[in-house]
Amino acid sequence: MDIDLKRVLTELIERISSRHINFNCDLADHAIPDLTAEAMFRVAQEGLTNALKHSQSDVNVTLNIDENALVLTIRNTLQGKVRSQGVGLKSMSERMQAVKGMFNVTQEAGEWVLVARAPV
């Protein structure tokens, strides 16, 4: 099964958002292994759900290839307290670990920033 990650993320964004989500994707014709694509899709799905739930601002999503890694970044204005542990964050981290990737969430200049990386 070939997962067209750009297409499924575009469809997800169109389906779930009543607010503006900026989505930039440049995969430069790289072949993404199905397990990696599925894991990244699930991380994006949970990350977008969190961003829309906990912020009233626009959400910025970037998916690209950087140094032989697939990189997903989700940014939104931070509102309230950062919760660094939770079922959703734990499951996103586990998904990335399963494909030998990494997952991190940080607070930067008033933004919540989620970064997931997986080798391709």
PDB file of N, CA and C in Angstrom, residues 32-110:
ATOM      1  N   ILE A  32       8.312   7.486   0.872  1.00  0.00           N
ATOM      2  CA  ILE A  32       8.148   7.387   2.322  1.00  0.00           C
ATOM      3  C   ILE A  32       7.639   5.985   2.637  1.00  0.00           C
ATOM      4  N   PRO A  33       8.363   5.214   3.453  1.00  0.00           N
ATOM      5  CA  PRO A  33       7.873   3.883   3.826  1.00  0.00           C
ATOM      6  C   PRO A  33       6.477   3.980   4.451  1.00  0.00           C
ATOM      7  N   ASP A  34       5.636   3.008   4.138  1.00  0.00           N
ATOM      8  CA  ASP A  34       4.253   3.041   4.624  1.00  0.00           C
ATOM      9  C   ASP A  34       4.149   3.148   6.146  1.00  0.00           C
ATOM     10  N   LEU A  35       4.986   2.407   6.884  1.00  0.00           N
ATOM     11  CA  LEU A  35       4.903   2.466   8.346  1.00  0.00           C
ATOM     12  C   LEU A  35       5.250   3.862   8.859  1.00  0.00           C
ATOM     13  N   THR A  36       6.221   4.494   8.221  1.00  0.00           N
ATOM     14  CA  THR A  36       6.604   5.849   8.596  1.00  0.00           C
ATOM     15  C   THR A  36       5.496   6.829   8.241  1.00  0.00           C
ATOM     16  N   ALA A  37       4.937   6.688   7.054  1.00  0.00           N
ATOM     17  CA  ALA A  37       3.842   7.574   6.628  1.00  0.00           C
ATOM     18  C   ALA A  37       2.640   7.445   7.557  1.00  0.00           C
ATOM     19  N   GLU A  38       2.297   6.218   7.917  1.00  0.00           N
ATOM     20  CA  GLU A  38       1.154   6.017   8.809  1.00  0.00           C
ATOM     21  C   GLU A  38       1.425   6.607  10.194  1.00  0.00           C
ATOM     22  N   ALA A  39       2.631   6.370  10.718  1.00  0.00           N
ATOM     23  CA  ALA A  39       2.975   6.923  12.031  1.00  0.00           C
ATOM     24  C   ALA A  39       2.931   8.454  11.998  1.00  0.00           C
ATOM     25  N   MET A  40       3.477   9.045  10.941  1.00  0.00           N
ATOM     26  CA  MET A  40       3.501  10.506  10.836  1.00  0.00           C
ATOM     27  C   MET A  40       2.082  11.057  10.678  1.00  0.00           C
ATOM     28  N   PHE A  41       1.241  10.364   9.923  1.00  0.00           N
ATOM     29  CA  PHE A  41      -0.151  10.794   9.780  1.00  0.00           C
ATOM     30  C   PHE A  41      -0.843  10.802  11.141  1.00  0.00           C
ATOM     31  N   ARG A  42      -0.651   9.741  11.926  1.00  0.00           N
ATOM     32  CA  ARG A  42      -1.307   9.649  13.239  1.00  0.00           C
ATOM     33  C   ARG A  42      -0.792  10.731  14.194  1.00  0.00           C
ATOM     34  N   VAL A  43       0.504  11.034  14.126  1.00  0.00           N
ATOM     35  CA  VAL A  43       1.053  12.113  14.943  1.00  0.00           C
ATOM     36  C   VAL A  43       0.443  13.446  14.513  1.00  0.00           C
ATOM     37  N   ALA A  44       0.355  13.677  13.206  1.00  0.00           N
ATOM     38  CA  ALA A  44      -0.252  14.914  12.705  1.00  0.00           C
ATOM     39  C   ALA A  44      -1.708  15.014  13.142  1.00  0.00           C
ATOM     40  N   GLN A  45      -2.427  13.918  13.068  1.00  0.00           N
ATOM     41  CA  GLN A  45      -3.837  13.893  13.451  1.00  0.00           C
ATOM     42  C   GLN A  45      -4.000  14.289  14.925  1.00  0.00           C
ATOM     43  N   GLU A  46      -3.221  13.685  15.794  1.00  0.00           N
ATOM     44  CA  GLU A  46      -3.301  13.997  17.225  1.00  0.00           C
ATOM     45  C   GLU A  46      -2.792  15.412  17.508  1.00  0.00           C
ATOM     46  N   GLY A  47      -1.705  15.788  16.849  1.00  0.00           N
ATOM     47  CA  GLY A  47      -1.145  17.120  17.050  1.00  0.00           C
ATOM     48  C   GLY A  47      -2.102  18.219  16.627  1.00  0.00           C
ATOM     49  N   LEU A  48      -2.764  18.024  15.491  1.00  0.00           N
ATOM     50  CA  LEU A  48      -3.748  19.009  15.028  1.00  0.00           C
ATOM     51  C   LEU A  48      -4.955  19.062  15.961  1.00  0.00           C
ATOM     52  N   THR A  49      -5.393  17.923  16.424  1.00  0.00           N
ATOM     53  CA  THR A  49      -6.510  17.882  17.366  1.00  0.00           C
ATOM     54  C   THR A  49      -6.164  18.691  18.611  1.00  0.00           C
ATOM     55  N   ASN A  50      -4.959  18.494  19.130  1.00  0.00           N
ATOM     56  CA  ASN A  50      -4.521  19.244  20.316  1.00  0.00           C
ATOM     57  C   ASN A  50      -4.438  20.735  20.024  1.00  0.00           C
ATOM     58  N   ALA A  51      -3.852  21.096  18.887  1.00  0.00           N
ATOM     59  CA  ALA A  51      -3.693  22.510  18.543  1.00  0.00           C
ATOM     60  C   ALA A  51      -5.045  23.196  18.435  1.00  0.00           C
ATOM     61  N   LEU A  52      -5.988  22.548  17.800  1.00  0.00           N
ATOM     62  CA  LEU A  52      -7.314  23.144  17.627  1.00  0.00           C
ATOM     63  C   LEU A  52      -8.093  23.190  18.944  1.00  0.00           C
ATOM     64  N   LYS A  53      -7.843  22.231  19.794  1.00  0.00           N
ATOM     65  CA  LYS A  53      -8.541  22.164  21.083  1.00  0.00           C
ATOM     66  C   LYS A  53      -8.026  23.213  22.066  1.00  0.00           C
ATOM     67  N   HIS A  54      -6.703  23.442  22.049  1.00  0.00           N
ATOM     68  CA  HIS A  54      -6.092  24.271  23.086  1.00  0.00           C
ATOM     69  C   HIS A  54      -5.695  25.671  22.638  1.00  0.00           C
ATOM     70  N   SER A  55      -6.019  26.049  21.415  1.00  0.00           N
ATOM     71  CA  SER A  55      -5.648  27.374  20.937  1.00  0.00           C
ATOM     72  C   SER A  55      -6.738  27.904  20.020  1.00  0.00           C
ATOM     73  N   GLN A  56      -6.886  29.205  20.013  1.00  0.00           N
ATOM     74  CA  GLN A  56      -7.858  29.834  19.118  1.00  0.00           C
ATOM     75  C   GLN A  56      -7.179  30.462  17.900  1.00  0.00           C
ATOM     76  N   SER A  57      -5.869  30.296  17.792  1.00  0.00           N
ATOM     77  CA  SER A  57      -5.116  30.931  16.715  1.00  0.00           C
ATOM     78  C   SER A  57      -5.020  30.023  15.492  1.00  0.00           C
ATOM     79  N   ASP A  58      -4.467  30.597  14.423  1.00  0.00           N
ATOM     80  CA  ASP A  58      -4.138  29.799  13.247  1.00  0.00           C
ATOM     81  C   ASP A  58      -3.107  28.747  13.644  1.00  0.00           C
ATOM     82  N   VAL A  59      -3.062  27.685  12.874  1.00  0.00           N
ATOM     83  CA  VAL A  59      -2.113  26.604  13.101  1.00  0.00           C
ATOM     84  C   VAL A  59      -1.236  26.505  11.863  1.00  0.00           C
ATOM     85  N   ASN A  60       0.064  26.373  12.072  1.00  0.00           N
ATOM     86  CA  ASN A  60       1.011  26.224  10.975  1.00  0.00           C
ATOM     87  C   ASN A  60       1.581  24.816  10.983  1.00  0.00           C
ATOM     88  N   VAL A  61       1.443  24.140   9.845  1.00  0.00           N
ATOM     89  CA  VAL A  61       1.907  22.767   9.701  1.00  0.00           C
ATOM     90  C   VAL A  61       2.896  22.722   8.545  1.00  0.00           C
ATOM     91  N   THR A  62       4.057  22.112   8.815  1.00  0.00           N
ATOM     92  CA  THR A  62       5.067  21.931   7.775  1.00  0.00           C
ATOM     93  C   THR A  62       5.467  20.472   7.742  1.00  0.00           C
ATOM     94  N   LEU A  63       5.534  19.917   6.542  1.00  0.00           N
ATOM     95  CA  LEU A  63       6.001  18.544   6.349  1.00  0.00           C
ATOM     96  C   LEU A  63       7.040  18.587   5.236  1.00  0.00           C
ATOM     97  N   ASN A  64       8.259  18.160   5.561  1.00  0.00           N
ATOM     98  CA  ASN A  64       9.304  18.190   4.545  1.00  0.00           C
ATOM     99  C   ASN A  64      10.360  17.122   4.811  1.00  0.00           C
ATOM    100  N   ILE A  65      11.294  17.040   3.880  1.00  0.00           N
ATOM    101  CA  ILE A  65      12.434  16.152   4.024  1.00  0.00           C
ATOM    102  C   ILE A  65      13.628  17.020   4.396  1.00  0.00           C
ATOM    103  N   ASP A  66      14.321  16.634   5.449  1.00  0.00           N
ATOM    104  CA  ASP A  66      15.493  17.370   5.909  1.00  0.00           C
ATOM    105  C   ASP A  66      16.565  16.356   6.293  1.00  0.00           C
ATOM    106  N   GLU A  67      17.656  16.336   5.536  1.00  0.00           N
ATOM    107  CA  GLU A  67      18.768  15.429   5.829  1.00  0.00           C
ATOM    108  C   GLU A  67      18.307  13.981   5.994  1.00  0.00           C
ATOM    109  N   ASN A  68      17.625  13.462   5.008  1.00  0.00           N
ATOM    110  CA  ASN A  68      17.143  12.075   4.990  1.00  0.00           C
ATOM    111  C   ASN A  68      16.186  11.734   6.126  1.00  0.00           C
ATOM    112  N   ALA A  69      15.462  12.743   6.586  1.00  0.00           N
ATOM    113  CA  ALA A  69      14.433  12.517   7.599  1.00  0.00           C
ATOM    114  C   ALA A  69      13.156  13.224   7.163  1.00  0.00           C
ATOM    115  N   LEU A  70      12.045  12.589   7.452  1.00  0.00           N
ATOM    116  CA  LEU A  70      10.742  13.200   7.261  1.00  0.00           C
ATOM    117  C   LEU A  70      10.464  14.008   8.519  1.00  0.00           C
ATOM    118  N   VAL A  71      10.153  15.282   8.357  1.00  0.00           N
ATOM    119  CA  VAL A  71       9.980  16.167   9.511  1.00  0.00           C
ATOM    120  C   VAL A  71       8.609  16.825   9.464  1.00  0.00           C
ATOM    121  N   LEU A  72       7.861  16.652  10.533  1.00  0.00           N
ATOM    122  CA  LEU A  72       6.564  17.298  10.710  1.00  0.00           C
ATOM    123  C   LEU A  72       6.707  18.329  11.822  1.00  0.00           C
ATOM    124  N   THR A  73       6.273  19.557  11.544  1.00  0.00           N
ATOM    125  CA  THR A  73       6.264  20.601  12.568  1.00  0.00           C
ATOM    126  C   THR A  73       4.869  21.204  12.620  1.00  0.00           C
ATOM    127  N   ILE A  74       4.326  21.297  13.824  1.00  0.00           N
ATOM    128  CA  ILE A  74       3.033  21.946  14.044  1.00  0.00           C
ATOM    129  C   ILE A  74       3.249  23.047  15.066  1.00  0.00           C
ATOM    130  N   ARG A  75       2.842  24.274  14.704  1.00  0.00           N
ATOM    131  CA  ARG A  75       2.999  25.443  15.580  1.00  0.00           C
ATOM    132  C   ARG A  75       1.648  26.127  15.767  1.00  0.00           C
ATOM    133  N   ASN A  76       1.387  26.534  16.998  1.00  0.00           N
ATOM    134  CA  ASN A  76       0.222  27.363  17.270  1.00  0.00           C
ATOM    135  C   ASN A  76       0.495  28.209  18.503  1.00  0.00           C
ATOM    136  N   THR A  77      -0.231  29.321  18.611  1.00  0.00           N
ATOM    137  CA  THR A  77      -0.064  30.198  19.759  1.00  0.00           C
ATOM    138  C   THR A  77      -0.446  29.442  21.024  1.00  0.00           C
ATOM    139  N   LEU A  78       0.387  29.595  22.013  1.00  0.00           N
ATOM    140  CA  LEU A  78       0.178  28.904  23.277  1.00  0.00           C
ATOM    141  C   LEU A  78      -0.851  29.648  24.109  1.00  0.00           C
ATOM    142  N   GLN A  79      -1.826  28.913  24.602  1.00  0.00           N
ATOM    143  CA  GLN A  79      -2.808  29.488  25.510  1.00  0.00           C
ATOM    144  C   GLN A  79      -2.881  28.599  26.729  1.00  0.00           C
ATOM    145  N   GLY A  80      -2.640  29.179  27.865  1.00  0.00           N
ATOM    146  CA  GLY A  80      -2.691  28.405  29.094  1.00  0.00           C
ATOM    147  C   GLY A  80      -1.382  27.700  29.368  1.00  0.00           C
ATOM    148  N   LYS A  81      -1.455  26.756  30.250  1.00  0.00           N
ATOM    149  CA  LYS A  81      -0.292  26.046  30.744  1.00  0.00           C
ATOM    150  C   LYS A  81       0.096  24.902  29.807  1.00  0.00           C
ATOM    151  N   VAL A  82       1.402  24.715  29.613  1.00  0.00           N
ATOM    152  CA  VAL A  82       1.893  23.600  28.808  1.00  0.00           C
ATOM    153  C   VAL A  82       1.809  22.338  29.637  1.00  0.00           C
ATOM    154  N   ARG A  83       1.177  21.356  29.074  1.00  0.00           N
ATOM    155  CA  ARG A  83       1.094  20.055  29.729  1.00  0.00           C
ATOM    156  C   ARG A  83       2.036  19.129  28.988  1.00  0.00           C
ATOM    157  N   SER A  84       3.118  18.756  29.631  1.00  0.00           N
ATOM    158  CA  SER A  84       4.149  17.986  28.943  1.00  0.00           C
ATOM    159  C   SER A  84       3.923  16.486  28.999  1.00  0.00           C
ATOM    160  N   GLN A  85       2.901  16.048  29.710  1.00  0.00           N
ATOM    161  CA  GLN A  85       2.598  14.630  29.767  1.00  0.00           C
ATOM    162  C   GLN A  85       1.103  14.445  29.562  1.00  0.00           C
ATOM    163  N   GLY A  86       0.775  13.430  28.836  1.00  0.00           N
ATOM    164  CA  GLY A  86      -0.616  13.111  28.590  1.00  0.00           C
ATOM    165  C   GLY A  86      -0.668  11.925  27.653  1.00  0.00           C
ATOM    166  N   VAL A  87      -1.815  11.322  27.556  1.00  0.00           N
ATOM    167  CA  VAL A  87      -1.958  10.126  26.717  1.00  0.00           C
ATOM    168  C   VAL A  87      -1.629  10.425  25.264  1.00  0.00           C
ATOM    169  N   GLY A  88      -2.133  11.553  24.739  1.00  0.00           N
ATOM    170  CA  GLY A  88      -1.879  11.903  23.345  1.00  0.00           C
ATOM    171  C   GLY A  88      -0.406  12.126  23.064  1.00  0.00           C
ATOM    172  N   LEU A  89       0.264  12.875  23.937  1.00  0.00           N
ATOM    173  CA  LEU A  89       1.693  13.123  23.745  1.00  0.00           C
ATOM    174  C   LEU A  89       2.495  11.836  23.858  1.00  0.00           C
ATOM    175  N   LYS A  90       2.114  10.992  24.788  1.00  0.00           N
ATOM    176  CA  LYS A  90       2.809   9.711  24.953  1.00  0.00           C
ATOM    177  C   LYS A  90       2.626   8.831  23.720  1.00  0.00           C
ATOM    178  N   SER A  91       1.412   8.779  23.191  1.00  0.00           N
ATOM    179  CA  SER A  91       1.180   7.932  22.014  1.00  0.00           C
ATOM    180  C   SER A  91       1.919   8.463  20.790  1.00  0.00           C
ATOM    181  N   MET A  92       2.021   9.803  20.653  1.00  0.00           N
ATOM    182  CA  MET A  92       2.776  10.367  19.529  1.00  0.00           C
ATOM    183  C   MET A  92       4.258  10.005  19.646  1.00  0.00           C
ATOM    184  N   SER A  93       4.790  10.082  20.855  1.00  0.00           N
ATOM    185  CA  SER A  93       6.185   9.727  21.079  1.00  0.00           C
ATOM    186  C   SER A  93       6.430   8.248  20.768  1.00  0.00           C
ATOM    187  N   GLU A  94       5.527   7.399  21.217  1.00  0.00           N
ATOM    188  CA  GLU A  94       5.651   5.952  20.959  1.00  0.00           C
ATOM    189  C   GLU A  94       5.582   5.640  19.468  1.00  0.00           C
ATOM    190  N   ARG A  95       4.719   6.337  18.743  1.00  0.00           N
ATOM    191  CA  ARG A  95       4.627   6.120  17.288  1.00  0.00           C
ATOM    192  C   ARG A  95       5.947   6.456  16.597  1.00  0.00           C
ATOM    193  N   MET A  96       6.564   7.547  17.023  1.00  0.00           N
ATOM    194  CA  MET A  96       7.846   7.932  16.413  1.00  0.00           C
ATOM    195  C   MET A  96       8.958   6.957  16.805  1.00  0.00           C
ATOM    196  N   GLN A  97       8.961   6.511  18.041  1.00  0.00           N
ATOM    197  CA  GLN A  97       9.956   5.528  18.476  1.00  0.00           C
ATOM    198  C   GLN A  97       9.832   4.233  17.683  1.00  0.00           C
ATOM    199  N   ALA A  98       8.608   3.858  17.342  1.00  0.00           N
ATOM    200  CA  ALA A  98       8.365   2.610  16.605  1.00  0.00           C
ATOM    201  C   ALA A  98       8.986   2.636  15.209  1.00  0.00           C
ATOM    202  N   VAL A  99       9.192   3.838  14.653  1.00  0.00           N
ATOM    203  CA  VAL A  99       9.809   3.950  13.324  1.00  0.00           C
ATOM    204  C   VAL A  99      11.216   4.556  13.433  1.00  0.00           C
ATOM    205  N   LYS A 100      11.809   4.402  14.631  1.00  0.00           N
ATOM    206  CA  LYS A 100      13.171   4.890  14.904  1.00  0.00           C
ATOM    207  C   LYS A 100      13.299   6.407  14.729  1.00  0.00           C
ATOM    208  N   GLY A 101      12.224   7.098  15.040  1.00  0.00           N
ATOM    209  CA  GLY A 101      12.207   8.543  14.928  1.00  0.00           C
ATOM    210  C   GLY A 101      12.258   9.204  16.291  1.00  0.00           C
ATOM    211  N   MET A 102      12.011  10.511  16.298  1.00  0.00           N
ATOM    212  CA  MET A 102      11.971  11.252  17.556  1.00  0.00           C
ATOM    213  C   MET A 102      10.776  12.185  17.566  1.00  0.00           C
ATOM    214  N   PHE A 103      10.387  12.557  18.768  1.00  0.00           N
ATOM    215  CA  PHE A 103       9.228  13.411  18.968  1.00  0.00           C
ATOM    216  C   PHE A 103       9.551  14.393  20.085  1.00  0.00           C
ATOM    217  N   ASN A 104       9.181  15.655  19.886  1.00  0.00           N
ATOM    218  CA  ASN A 104       9.463  16.661  20.897  1.00  0.00           C
ATOM    219  C   ASN A 104       8.390  17.746  20.848  1.00  0.00           C
ATOM    220  N   VAL A 105       8.010  18.235  22.003  1.00  0.00           N
ATOM    221  CA  VAL A 105       7.141  19.407  22.091  1.00  0.00           C
ATOM    222  C   VAL A 105       7.828  20.426  22.984  1.00  0.00           C
ATOM    223  N   THR A 106       7.759  21.686  22.559  1.00  0.00           N
ATOM    224  CA  THR A 106       8.396  22.750  23.321  1.00  0.00           C
ATOM    225  C   THR A 106       7.530  23.997  23.281  1.00  0.00           C
ATOM    226  N   GLN A 107       7.883  24.923  24.132  1.00  0.00           N
ATOM    227  CA  GLN A 107       7.281  26.253  24.118  1.00  0.00           C
ATOM    228  C   GLN A 107       8.370  27.197  23.638  1.00  0.00           C
ATOM    229  N   GLU A 108       8.085  27.914  22.535  1.00  0.00           N
ATOM    230  CA  GLU A 108       9.045  28.858  21.975  1.00  0.00           C
ATOM    231  C   GLU A 108       8.340  30.169  21.680  1.00  0.00           C
ATOM    232  N   ALA A 109       8.774  31.240  22.322  1.00  0.00           N
ATOM    233  CA  ALA A 109       8.251  32.589  22.065  1.00  0.00           C
ATOM    234  C   ALA A 109       6.722  32.632  22.008  1.00  0.00           C
ATOM    235  N   GLY A 110       6.089  32.034  23.003  1.00  0.00           N
ATOM    236  CA  GLY A 110       4.632  32.062  23.075  1.00  0.00           C
ATOM    237  C   GLY A 110       3.925  31.087  22.161  1.00  0.00           C
TER     238      GLY A 110
END
